[in-house]
Each structure stands twice: as structure tokens, then as C-alpha cells.
Tab-separated table of C-alpha atoms in Angstrom:
chain	number	residue	atom	x	y	z
G	875	UNK	CA	-10.412	-4.556	25.326
G	876	UNK	CA	-12.009	-7.882	26.143
G	877	UNK	CA	-11.939	-11.205	24.313
G	878	UNK	CA	-14.575	-10.287	21.720
G	879	UNK	CA	-12.561	-7.298	20.548
G	880	UNK	CA	-9.205	-9.095	20.501
G	881	UNK	CA	-10.724	-11.907	18.427
G	882	UNK	CA	-11.086	-9.373	15.601
G	883	UNK	CA	-7.342	-8.623	15.633
G	884	UNK	CA	-4.609	-10.215	13.535
G	885	UNK	CA	-1.432	-11.153	15.409
G	886	UNK	CA	1.469	-11.010	12.958
G	887	UNK	CA	4.728	-12.612	14.107
G	888	UNK	CA	7.860	-10.495	13.582
G	889	UNK	CA	8.757	-8.189	10.690
G	890	UNK	CA	10.577	-9.114	7.480
G	891	UNK	CA	12.571	-12.092	8.796
G	892	UNK	CA	14.001	-12.619	5.303
G	893	UNK	CA	16.009	-9.383	5.635
G	894	UNK	CA	19.055	-9.503	7.908
G	895	UNK	CA	18.406	-5.889	8.910
G	896	UNK	CA	15.458	-7.208	10.941
G	897	UNK	CA	16.310	-10.863	11.598
G	898	UNK	CA	19.747	-12.465	11.471
G	899	UNK	CA	18.555	-16.054	11.762
G	900	UNK	CA	17.669	-18.593	9.104
G	901	UNK	CA	14.241	-19.419	7.732
G	902	UNK	CA	14.073	-22.472	9.998
G	903	UNK	CA	14.906	-20.300	12.997
G	904	UNK	CA	12.091	-17.926	12.095
G	905	UNK	CA	9.708	-20.871	11.824
G	906	UNK	CA	10.775	-21.950	15.318
G	907	UNK	CA	10.081	-18.433	16.606
G	908	UNK	CA	6.713	-18.464	14.862
G	909	UNK	CA	5.804	-21.863	16.331
G	910	UNK	CA	6.357	-20.679	19.886
G	911	UNK	CA	4.534	-17.383	19.291
G	912	UNK	CA	1.542	-18.908	17.502
G	913	UNK	CA	1.002	-21.602	20.101
G	914	UNK	CA	1.304	-19.027	22.878
G	915	UNK	CA	-1.379	-16.859	21.274
G	916	UNK	CA	-3.703	-19.827	20.835
G	917	UNK	CA	-3.117	-20.940	24.427
G	918	UNK	CA	-4.871	-17.769	25.586
G	919	UNK	CA	-7.856	-18.184	23.261
G	920	UNK	CA	-8.199	-20.597	20.357
G	921	UNK	CA	-10.143	-17.959	18.393
G	922	UNK	CA	-7.334	-15.404	18.451
G	923	UNK	CA	-5.902	-15.110	14.933
G	924	UNK	CA	-2.182	-15.474	14.267
G	925	UNK	CA	-0.176	-15.558	11.058
G	926	UNK	CA	2.925	-14.642	9.090
G	927	UNK	CA	5.537	-14.787	7.659
G	928	UNK	CA	5.509	-10.947	7.475
G	929	UNK	CA	8.221	-11.065	4.808
G	930	UNK	CA	9.377	-8.474	2.328
G	931	UNK	CA	8.967	-9.103	-1.411
G	932	UNK	CA	6.092	-11.618	-1.074
G	933	UNK	CA	8.631	-14.188	0.146
G	934	UNK	CA	8.348	-17.559	1.929
G	935	UNK	CA	4.584	-18.024	1.487
G	936	UNK	CA	4.632	-21.645	0.186
G	937	UNK	CA	7.366	-22.552	2.687
G	938	UNK	CA	5.368	-21.063	5.557
G	939	UNK	CA	2.210	-22.963	4.679
G	940	UNK	CA	4.105	-26.214	4.172
G	941	UNK	CA	5.882	-25.900	7.519
G	942	UNK	CA	2.716	-25.151	9.474
G	943	UNK	CA	0.874	-28.079	7.901
G	944	UNK	CA	3.706	-30.533	8.484
G	945	UNK	CA	4.293	-29.418	12.080
G	946	UNK	CA	0.613	-28.845	12.923
G	947	UNK	CA	1.214	-25.187	13.817
G	948	UNK	CA	-1.715	-22.714	13.795
G	949	UNK	CA	-1.797	-20.424	10.750
G	950	UNK	CA	-4.922	-18.298	10.306
G	951	UNK	CA	-3.708	-15.910	7.606
G	952	UNK	CA	-0.775	-15.072	5.361
G	953	UNK	CA	0.904	-11.694	5.738
G	954	UNK	CA	3.640	-10.190	3.602
G	955	UNK	CA	4.873	-6.872	2.197
G	956	UNK	CA	5.467	-5.491	-1.262
G	957	UNK	CA	6.560	-2.331	-3.040
G	958	UNK	CA	6.845	-1.765	-6.796
G	959	UNK	CA	10.568	-1.208	-6.292
G	960	UNK	CA	10.857	-4.856	-5.173
G	961	UNK	CA	10.779	-5.786	-8.856
G	962	UNK	CA	12.350	-8.128	-9.960
G	963	UNK	CA	13.500	-9.479	-6.574
G	964	UNK	CA	9.993	-10.693	-5.664
G	965	UNK	CA	10.008	-13.197	-8.507
G	966	UNK	CA	12.445	-15.611	-6.836
G	967	UNK	CA	11.462	-14.985	-3.202
G	968	UNK	CA	14.887	-15.469	-1.603
G	969	UNK	CA	16.964	-12.306	-1.242
G	970	UNK	CA	19.575	-10.824	1.029
G	971	UNK	CA	19.264	-7.369	2.547
G	972	UNK	CA	22.289	-6.334	0.501
G	973	UNK	CA	20.554	-7.287	-2.752
G	974	UNK	CA	17.369	-5.555	-1.611
G	975	UNK	CA	18.906	-2.172	-0.809
G	976	UNK	CA	21.236	-2.288	-3.806
G	977	UNK	CA	18.176	-2.739	-6.010
G	978	UNK	CA	15.991	0.000	-4.553
G	979	UNK	CA	18.910	2.388	-4.213
G	980	UNK	CA	20.013	2.219	-7.814
G	981	UNK	CA	17.150	1.557	-10.186
G	982	UNK	CA	13.966	3.192	-8.913
G	983	UNK	CA	11.361	3.260	-11.650
G	984	UNK	CA	12.627	0.231	-13.569
G	985	UNK	CA	9.552	-1.844	-12.746
G	986	UNK	CA	6.618	-2.334	-15.092
G	987	UNK	CA	3.305	-0.535	-14.775
G	988	UNK	CA	0.827	-2.531	-12.689
G	989	UNK	CA	3.510	-4.744	-11.123
G	990	UNK	CA	1.803	-4.721	-7.708
G	991	UNK	CA	-1.163	-6.500	-9.272
G	992	UNK	CA	1.147	-9.229	-10.598
G	993	UNK	CA	2.784	-9.605	-7.199
G	994	UNK	CA	-0.603	-9.869	-5.509
G	995	UNK	CA	-1.901	-12.450	-7.990
G	996	UNK	CA	1.141	-14.646	-7.333
G	997	UNK	CA	0.781	-14.307	-3.552
G	998	UNK	CA	-2.968	-14.924	-3.787
G	999	UNK	CA	-2.381	-18.199	-5.617
G	1000	UNK	CA	0.287	-19.281	-3.133
G	1001	UNK	CA	-1.872	-18.433	-0.103
G	1002	UNK	CA	-4.652	-20.734	-1.302
G	1003	UNK	CA	-7.733	-20.504	0.910
G	1004	UNK	CA	-5.991	-18.538	3.653
G	1005	UNK	CA	-6.747	-14.814	3.999
G	1006	UNK	CA	-4.003	-12.713	2.387
G	1007	UNK	CA	-3.027	-9.510	4.186
G	1008	UNK	CA	-0.410	-7.032	3.028
G	1009	UNK	CA	0.827	-5.253	6.141
G	1010	UNK	CA	3.154	-2.953	4.187
G	1011	UNK	CA	2.999	-1.366	0.767
G	1012	UNK	CA	3.687	2.036	-0.738
G	1013	UNK	CA	4.641	3.654	-4.017
G	1014	UNK	CA	8.312	2.853	-3.317
G	1015	UNK	CA	10.461	1.409	-0.538
G	1016	UNK	CA	12.615	4.531	-0.269
G	1017	UNK	CA	12.201	6.882	2.680
G	1018	UNK	CA	13.535	9.916	0.773
G	1019	UNK	CA	11.442	9.547	-2.377
G	1020	UNK	CA	9.905	12.922	-3.279
G	1021	UNK	CA	7.054	11.168	-5.086
G	1022	UNK	CA	5.631	10.170	-1.690
G	1023	UNK	CA	4.779	13.852	-1.235
G	1024	UNK	CA	3.477	14.504	-4.751
G	1025	UNK	CA	0.269	13.900	-6.689
G	1026	UNK	CA	2.054	10.990	-8.392
G	1027	UNK	CA	1.465	8.940	-5.235
G	1028	UNK	CA	-2.296	9.485	-5.315
G	1029	UNK	CA	-2.524	8.273	-8.923
G	1030	UNK	CA	-0.487	5.143	-8.238
G	1031	UNK	CA	-2.451	4.363	-5.079
G	1032	UNK	CA	-5.713	4.693	-7.004
G	1033	UNK	CA	-4.510	2.254	-9.660
G	1034	UNK	CA	-3.181	-0.189	-7.066
G	1035	UNK	CA	-6.389	-0.221	-5.027
G	1036	UNK	CA	-8.471	-0.656	-8.174
G	1037	UNK	CA	-6.212	-3.453	-9.458
G	1038	UNK	CA	-6.073	-5.418	-6.202
G	1039	UNK	CA	-9.738	-5.151	-5.263
G	1040	UNK	CA	-10.995	-8.644	-4.405
G	1041	UNK	CA	-7.554	-10.256	-4.186
G	1042	UNK	CA	-6.708	-9.422	-0.567
G	1043	UNK	CA	-8.455	-9.382	2.787
G	1044	UNK	CA	-6.310	-6.565	4.141
G	1045	UNK	CA	-4.096	-3.950	2.495
G	1046	UNK	CA	-2.229	-1.691	4.919
G	1047	UNK	CA	-0.460	1.327	3.428
G	1048	UNK	CA	2.909	2.097	5.014
G	1049	UNK	CA	2.562	4.449	6.806
G	1050	UNK	CA	0.317	7.056	8.503
G	1051	UNK	CA	2.829	9.823	9.198
G	1052	UNK	CA	6.351	11.029	8.485
G	1053	UNK	CA	7.088	10.734	12.214
G	1054	UNK	CA	9.185	7.674	11.458
G	1055	UNK	CA	12.339	6.802	13.380
G	1056	UNK	CA	13.410	3.415	12.014
G	1057	UNK	CA	16.596	5.001	10.688
G	1058	UNK	CA	16.392	8.228	12.745
G	1059	UNK	CA	13.861	11.000	12.200
G	1060	UNK	CA	14.510	12.848	8.946
G	1061	UNK	CA	14.264	16.658	9.160
G	1062	UNK	CA	12.301	18.826	6.778
G	1063	UNK	CA	8.625	19.670	6.429
G	1064	UNK	CA	8.427	17.531	3.275
G	1065	UNK	CA	11.320	15.128	2.715
G	1066	UNK	CA	9.839	12.229	0.740
G	1067	UNK	CA	8.822	10.231	3.793
G	1068	UNK	CA	6.490	7.232	3.749
G	1069	UNK	CA	3.641	8.969	5.568
G	1070	UNK	CA	0.183	9.928	4.382
G	1071	UNK	CA	0.763	13.042	6.481
G	1072	UNK	CA	3.819	15.176	7.140
G	1073	UNK	CA	5.313	15.199	10.625
G	1074	UNK	CA	3.203	18.325	11.283
G	1075	UNK	CA	0.012	16.435	10.407
G	1076	UNK	CA	-0.420	18.047	6.983
G	1077	UNK	CA	-2.324	15.794	4.584
G	1078	UNK	CA	-0.437	14.797	1.441
G	1079	UNK	CA	-2.102	13.993	-1.911
G	1080	UNK	CA	-1.996	10.298	-0.933
G	1081	UNK	CA	-4.068	11.064	2.165
G	1082	UNK	CA	-6.638	12.954	0.080
G	1083	UNK	CA	-6.906	10.000	-2.289
G	1084	UNK	CA	-7.739	7.669	0.596
G	1085	UNK	CA	-10.397	10.175	1.675
G	1086	UNK	CA	-12.027	9.825	-1.733
G	1087	UNK	CA	-11.888	6.031	-1.573
G	1088	UNK	CA	-13.399	6.085	1.913
G	1089	UNK	CA	-16.617	7.446	0.417
G	1090	UNK	CA	-16.895	4.785	-2.299
G	1091	UNK	CA	-19.151	2.404	-0.428
G	1092	UNK	CA	-18.992	-1.339	-1.089
G	1093	UNK	CA	-20.687	-1.832	-4.476
G	1094	UNK	CA	-18.271	-1.483	-7.374
G	1095	UNK	CA	-19.769	-1.083	-10.833
G	1096	UNK	CA	-18.276	-1.654	-14.254
G	1097	UNK	CA	-16.522	1.000	-16.305
G	1098	UNK	CA	-15.835	0.740	-20.028
G	1099	UNK	CA	-13.628	2.854	-22.269
G	1100	UNK	CA	-13.263	3.368	-25.996
G	1101	UNK	CA	-9.514	3.781	-25.589
G	1102	UNK	CA	-7.106	0.918	-24.973
G	1103	UNK	CA	-3.495	1.152	-23.900
G	1104	UNK	CA	-3.459	4.624	-22.381
G	1105	UNK	CA	-2.441	5.720	-18.901
G	1106	UNK	CA	-5.907	6.906	-17.858
G	1107	UNK	CA	-8.161	4.438	-16.025
G	1108	UNK	CA	-11.257	4.701	-13.842
G	1109	UNK	CA	-13.052	3.018	-10.984
G	1110	UNK	CA	-16.729	3.550	-10.180
G	1111	UNK	CA	-18.943	2.603	-7.256
G	1112	UNK	CA	-22.509	3.094	-6.140
G	1113	UNK	CA	-22.875	4.981	-2.864
G	1114	UNK	CA	-25.875	5.655	-0.634
G	1115	UNK	CA	-26.424	9.022	-2.300
G	1116	UNK	CA	-25.449	8.252	-5.887
G	1117	UNK	CA	-22.284	7.281	-7.708
G	1118	UNK	CA	-18.618	8.088	-7.328
G	1119	UNK	CA	-16.111	7.800	-10.168
G	1120	UNK	CA	-12.371	8.018	-9.566
G	1121	UNK	CA	-10.324	8.743	-12.679
G	1122	UNK	CA	-6.542	8.524	-12.481
G	1123	UNK	CA	-3.672	9.067	-14.879
G	1124	UNK	CA	-0.690	6.948	-13.848
G	1125	UNK	CA	2.553	5.737	-15.296
G	1126	UNK	CA	5.783	4.553	-13.684
G	1127	UNK	CA	8.427	7.165	-12.769
G	1128	UNK	CA	10.256	8.742	-15.700
G	1129	UNK	CA	7.930	7.099	-18.244
G	1130	UNK	CA	5.910	9.171	-20.742
G	1131	UNK	CA	2.637	10.594	-19.458
G	1132	UNK	CA	0.586	13.476	-20.737
G	1133	UNK	CA	-2.433	15.579	-19.915
G	1134	UNK	CA	-5.585	13.795	-21.032
G	1135	UNK	CA	-9.118	14.946	-21.791
G	1136	UNK	CA	-11.742	12.563	-20.417
G	1137	UNK	CA	-15.429	12.477	-21.296
G	1138	UNK	CA	-17.702	10.683	-18.813
G	1139	UNK	CA	-20.978	9.313	-20.163
G	1140	UNK	CA	-23.567	8.792	-17.412
G	1141	UNK	CA	-26.607	8.961	-19.670
G	1142	UNK	CA	-27.674	5.485	-18.529
G	1143	UNK	CA	-28.129	6.760	-14.968
G	1144	UNK	CA	-31.828	7.605	-14.522
G	1145	UNK	CA	-33.244	10.742	-12.951
G	1146	UNK	CA	-31.979	14.238	-12.260
G	1147	UNK	CA	-28.225	14.571	-11.827
G	1148	UNK	CA	-25.859	16.912	-10.019
G	1149	UNK	CA	-22.081	16.776	-10.042
G	1150	UNK	CA	-19.300	17.472	-7.540
G	1151	UNK	CA	-15.683	17.465	-8.724
G	1152	UNK	CA	-12.702	16.722	-6.466
G	1153	UNK	CA	-9.264	17.114	-7.994
G	1154	UNK	CA	-5.795	15.977	-6.902
G	1155	UNK	CA	-2.931	17.172	-9.085
G	1156	UNK	CA	0.070	19.503	-9.024
G	1157	UNK	CA	-2.157	22.474	-8.193
G	1158	UNK	CA	-4.962	20.942	-6.116
G	1159	UNK	CA	-4.910	19.097	-2.762
G	1160	UNK	CA	-1.128	19.343	-2.907
G	1161	UNK	CA	0.431	20.699	0.279
G	1162	UNK	CA	4.004	20.052	-0.845
G	1163	UNK	CA	3.468	22.281	-3.886
G	1164	UNK	CA	2.292	25.128	-1.624
G	1165	UNK	CA	5.323	24.551	0.608
G	1166	UNK	CA	7.667	24.798	-2.392
G	1167	UNK	CA	5.981	28.011	-3.525
G	1168	UNK	CA	6.705	29.430	-0.061
G	1169	UNK	CA	10.413	28.721	-0.495
G	1170	UNK	CA	10.527	25.235	1.070
G	1171	UNK	CA	11.090	26.372	4.678
G	1172	UNK	CA	12.634	23.645	6.823
G	1173	UNK	CA	10.442	24.501	9.808
G	1174	UNK	CA	6.809	25.570	9.669
G	1175	UNK	CA	4.998	28.064	11.850
G	1176	UNK	CA	1.440	27.312	13.056
G	1177	UNK	CA	0.071	29.730	10.451
G	1178	UNK	CA	1.918	27.834	7.714
G	1179	UNK	CA	0.416	24.541	8.852
G	1180	UNK	CA	-3.089	26.026	8.810
G	1181	UNK	CA	-2.717	26.922	5.135
């Protein structure tokens, strides 16, 4: 790749060292591992970027910064992970893997609406002037959560991206595909996997939502509403060819949510107007719904994938 390319990369040390599933040592032992790794990276080129602690639940950020300052260890960015199902474990920062999986296995949906914004605000404050990068997040931390395949995911992703705009320097959704073997590959065309795509490469509603965001451009504009306290929100941006408005209706799992009528007033936009509508819901851009209508076959033929 060459030095110029590699200088644009972020070298993250380890993965979730606060969970014994991934790291059986102590926090101090992780810091020792980080020290060796960070100094090795910098020994190749001082402009290579290295950071951590790559923890689950927004953990260890103040401790990481304090250690690196006291020991004069390079730290170019803060990285961590979060999921809404981390709530309330993220509030204290120190958890065991047993606590973590007991929580997400038993009480999915108990978190409050918009909790990822609160997590990010706390991590942003703790990170100070360092870039903050989330290298994992999703609508839940469960690998068999059917909502990963449904339009619910697209609505929550839209809210999360809108809420966290400007708070982070990187926000990496976990993950690209259901080809995922951390705990063995799970069978089934749609099985609630983490991926934006099924193992056959079929785009889920979450993937389609990211497609819409990809066309937003970089200039966000304000949106106002005459209704307060509902589940419908919007984000708008100016693009090279006009404006794009993303409207989403989101609530936490098992909480009340209804069909809403939305009126968009763009009378302040000058000139002639044309409109294109893209919809993601239970009947549009929803491959899992089509699969269920076909009888939920475990294995798909090429013709099924093409649909």
C-alpha cells in the first residue's frame, strides 16, 4: 500500500479486553499489551495512528487516557463499542462477561429510546480532544435477533446516525454480512444475524438505509416540527442536485408505535421542484418479508436470490 496510504489507517489494539471471552487478563495486563503494540507501530512510522482500548460498553476510556499520559505511551484516538442492549451496564464501565451476556440474553428492549446518543455523549466527554471512533455498534448485541433483518433496524439506524452526527470521528456498523463465524456459522437464509446483507449477499433494510444516507452529502440543514414527543423524526441535507429528507418512525422493541401521517413543507425552497420517494418498511425494500412470504426456505436457489 505504501506509507502514505497506511498513514490514513487506524490501528486498534485487540478487541473487547474487558470481556473474558476475548481477553482473560486484567486491565493492567491489557495496558501492557497496548504499550508494546503502540510503540511497535510507531517504531515503523511515527505518523501511523494507533489507539484503543477497543472495549465493549464504552468502558475504560478515562483509565486508558490516564495510563498513556502517565507512561508516555502513544494514543492517537479512542475506540470502543456500544449497543443499546448494553444498557445499563455501560453506566459503570466495569463488567464481567457473565453479567454482559446475562443482561443481553434476558432483557432485550429494556433500554430507553435514544440511549446510544447518551452513551456517545458520555464517551465524547471522556475522550476529550482525542478522536472518538466506535468500531462496533448495531441495533442489538444478539446474533439471533430477528430485528436485524427487519425494517425496524433501518429506523433505529437512521435515528442513531442523526443523533450522533458531529460527536464521533468514525462509526463502524457491525457488520457487513451474515457470514459470521465467531460462534460458528448460523444456518438459514435470514436468521437475525448482525450483517447488512444475508450470507447470500441479499441486502437487508439496514443496507438500504445506508444507501440512502450515502447520498446525503455533507451539508446538514435544520428541520422543525409542530409535534413534540412523538416517534417520528427527520433529518435533512443539501446535496449537489437538491435536498434529501430522511423521515423515520422509531421506538424501542415492544414499545407502542403507530402509523403516522407526515406533511413535509418545502415551500421555502425556491424554484421548480420534483420529488422522488424511497420507502423502507414491512412491504418495501424488505427481503426478509419476501422470504417469509415464500415459506421461509432454509436454502435459496439462484432465482430466489435474484428476486
